[in-house]
Amino acid sequence: MYFAALLARTEDGWEASDTELDDVETLSDLTDLAREASVDEDTVLVYIEQEDAWFGVVRVDGEEDPRIYVSDASAAARSSYGEILLTDEMLGREPGAEDEIAALEELVGLDGTEDGEPEEAGEDGGSRTAAETPDLDLDQDPDAVPAGPLGDLGLLADLGVSEKDLLTLRSDALAEIADAVGAADVLEAVR
């Protein structure tokens, strides 16, 4: 079960609304949704939570790139909405690296040899498996997502939520964030 809310800063304070993410498939879609809620290109916070397993905050300030924080990246990676937040940049991957890896995997057979190349003979004269090839690290998964918090720890610092405070938020994080930024009353009205 997911819960998502938008907090948009206005001249008169904050406006809050719960939001449906059914039409959101990418970070770009989520950013567009936030910008639509923005008044005069002011700050918008998008909060997404999955039943106390993880939460994420996306901050959009005008036309600037979104800033993202995820409380537990490995839990978020198992979620369709969490995957939206976990960008290649956050995960330390080259943009488009997944496409390049998939293309390379097509060129290399399951036995670790390129198409048309003979298999390398092992010590006993048989072919070597990937486990017997010394320069292959089978434990290293290029798609692995780190456990724990990931992203911009300072995205709420100017709004009253320090890096340390952000790291300690667990259950009902949205209420604590809304309280810190002065939006608790408007948030309660939409919950």
XYZ file of C-alpha atoms in Angstrom:
191
model
C 0.000 0.000 0.000
C 1.335 3.380 -1.027
C 0.636 6.878 0.166
C 1.743 9.926 -1.788
C 1.339 13.608 -1.009
C 2.386 16.938 -2.484
C 3.374 19.920 -0.358
C 3.595 23.114 -2.424
C 4.947 26.331 -0.927
C 2.929 29.457 -1.714
C 3.007 33.098 -0.607
C 0.476 32.210 2.096
C 2.290 29.133 3.414
C 1.988 25.558 2.225
C -0.744 23.766 0.296
C -1.066 20.018 0.703
C -2.768 17.397 -1.410
C -2.714 13.660 -1.590
C -1.980 12.478 -5.073
C -2.437 9.446 -7.265
C 0.641 8.059 -8.968
C -1.191 5.800 -11.420
C -0.012 7.808 -14.451
C 3.536 8.299 -13.147
C 6.039 5.980 -14.816
C 9.275 7.989 -14.682
C 11.039 10.572 -12.552
C 10.292 13.055 -15.325
C 6.538 12.342 -14.954
C 6.807 12.853 -11.191
C 8.734 16.100 -11.659
C 6.108 17.366 -14.120
C 3.377 16.533 -11.603
C 5.215 18.550 -8.945
C 5.758 21.509 -11.285
C 2.034 21.548 -12.112
C 1.309 21.938 -8.391
C 3.897 24.707 -8.039
C 2.850 28.301 -7.532
C 5.281 30.756 -9.154
C 7.906 28.003 -9.515
C 8.277 27.767 -5.745
C 9.312 24.648 -3.824
C 7.227 21.493 -4.090
C 7.875 18.383 -2.015
C 6.594 15.038 -3.237
C 6.394 12.411 -0.519
C 5.948 8.699 -1.300
C 5.676 6.010 1.355
C 5.175 2.265 1.256
C 3.682 0.897 4.498
C 6.598 1.824 6.764
C 9.022 -0.137 4.541
C 10.524 3.001 2.986
C 9.745 6.576 2.107
C 11.086 8.983 -0.456
C 11.081 12.751 -0.805
C 11.521 14.552 -4.110
C 12.122 18.295 -3.971
C 11.414 20.359 -7.051
C 12.423 24.033 -7.112
C 11.263 25.677 -10.337
C 13.138 24.368 -13.357
C 16.061 22.965 -11.344
C 16.756 19.236 -11.420
C 14.797 17.358 -8.757
C 16.595 16.475 -5.538
C 15.802 13.048 -4.109
C 16.154 11.213 -0.811
C 15.103 7.586 -0.198
C 15.080 6.148 3.340
C 15.901 2.561 2.287
C 17.150 2.117 -1.264
C 17.083 -1.686 -1.308
C 13.448 -1.761 -0.129
C 12.513 0.957 -2.626
C 14.188 -0.977 -5.452
C 11.618 -3.749 -4.959
C 8.793 -1.272 -5.486
C 7.561 0.165 -8.771
C 7.349 3.685 -7.327
C 10.683 3.296 -5.581
C 12.359 2.352 -8.849
C 11.239 5.708 -10.251
C 13.235 7.526 -7.567
C 16.402 5.436 -7.823
C 18.151 7.115 -10.728
C 21.377 5.909 -12.334
C 23.117 8.954 -10.871
C 21.984 8.122 -7.316
C 23.151 4.538 -7.742
C 26.526 5.570 -9.155
C 25.824 4.077 -12.567
C 26.524 5.605 -15.936
C 23.248 6.845 -17.484
C 22.076 4.242 -19.975
C 24.506 1.658 -18.588
C 21.710 -0.925 -18.338
C 21.117 -0.651 -22.097
C 24.847 -1.059 -22.800
C 25.101 -4.063 -20.464
C 22.121 -5.722 -22.152
C 23.705 -5.166 -25.572
C 27.013 -6.643 -24.387
C 25.251 -9.647 -22.855
C 23.724 -10.395 -26.251
C 27.218 -10.591 -27.756
C 28.521 -12.944 -25.072
C 27.091 -16.437 -24.671
C 26.224 -18.013 -21.349
C 29.551 -19.840 -21.367
C 31.417 -16.512 -21.211
C 32.792 -16.632 -24.751
C 31.958 -14.286 -27.568
C 30.030 -15.723 -30.494
C 32.305 -17.727 -32.749
C 35.235 -17.922 -30.299
C 36.363 -21.322 -29.104
C 35.963 -22.094 -25.433
C 39.123 -21.889 -23.351
C 40.357 -25.267 -22.182
C 40.624 -25.871 -18.449
C 43.492 -27.650 -16.708
C 41.848 -31.022 -17.235
C 41.342 -30.339 -20.951
C 37.628 -29.559 -20.511
C 36.130 -26.135 -20.968
C 36.293 -23.589 -18.151
C 33.197 -22.316 -16.467
C 32.800 -18.730 -15.292
C 33.458 -19.891 -11.718
C 36.862 -21.262 -12.777
C 37.874 -18.113 -14.663
C 39.999 -16.078 -12.272
C 39.210 -12.574 -13.552
C 35.430 -12.893 -13.272
C 33.886 -11.697 -10.009
C 30.559 -13.490 -9.725
C 29.726 -11.851 -6.377
C 29.771 -8.340 -7.806
C 26.311 -7.448 -9.101
C 26.288 -4.267 -11.203
C 22.567 -3.900 -10.530
C 22.891 -4.212 -6.738
C 21.226 -1.444 -4.759
C 22.720 -0.469 -1.407
C 20.686 -1.025 1.735
C 19.818 2.028 3.795
C 19.377 5.702 2.995
C 20.422 7.113 -0.354
C 20.266 10.510 -1.989
C 20.510 14.168 -1.053
C 20.574 14.329 2.741
C 20.465 18.130 2.688
C 17.362 18.563 0.551
C 15.262 19.703 3.521
C 17.965 21.428 5.601
C 16.851 24.961 4.674
C 13.281 23.982 5.582
C 14.115 22.861 9.126
C 14.925 19.160 8.716
C 18.656 18.574 9.210
C 20.569 15.697 7.672
C 20.658 13.964 11.054
C 16.904 14.434 11.537
C 16.183 13.090 8.056
C 18.252 9.968 8.742
C 16.336 9.234 11.965
C 12.838 9.513 10.440
C 11.029 6.178 10.276
C 7.289 5.739 10.714
C 5.051 8.700 9.932
C 7.971 10.622 8.452
C 5.604 12.817 6.435
C 3.974 14.190 9.581
C 7.367 15.097 11.025
C 8.495 16.714 7.758
C 5.219 18.640 7.464
C 5.535 19.781 11.082
C 9.111 20.987 10.512
C 8.213 22.991 7.390
C 5.019 24.404 8.942
C 2.539 22.412 6.904
C 1.148 20.047 9.554
C -2.325 21.635 9.636
C -2.825 21.636 5.847
C -1.508 18.090 5.609
C -3.912 16.870 8.270
C -6.777 18.355 6.279
C -6.022 16.119 3.269
C -5.214 12.919 5.156
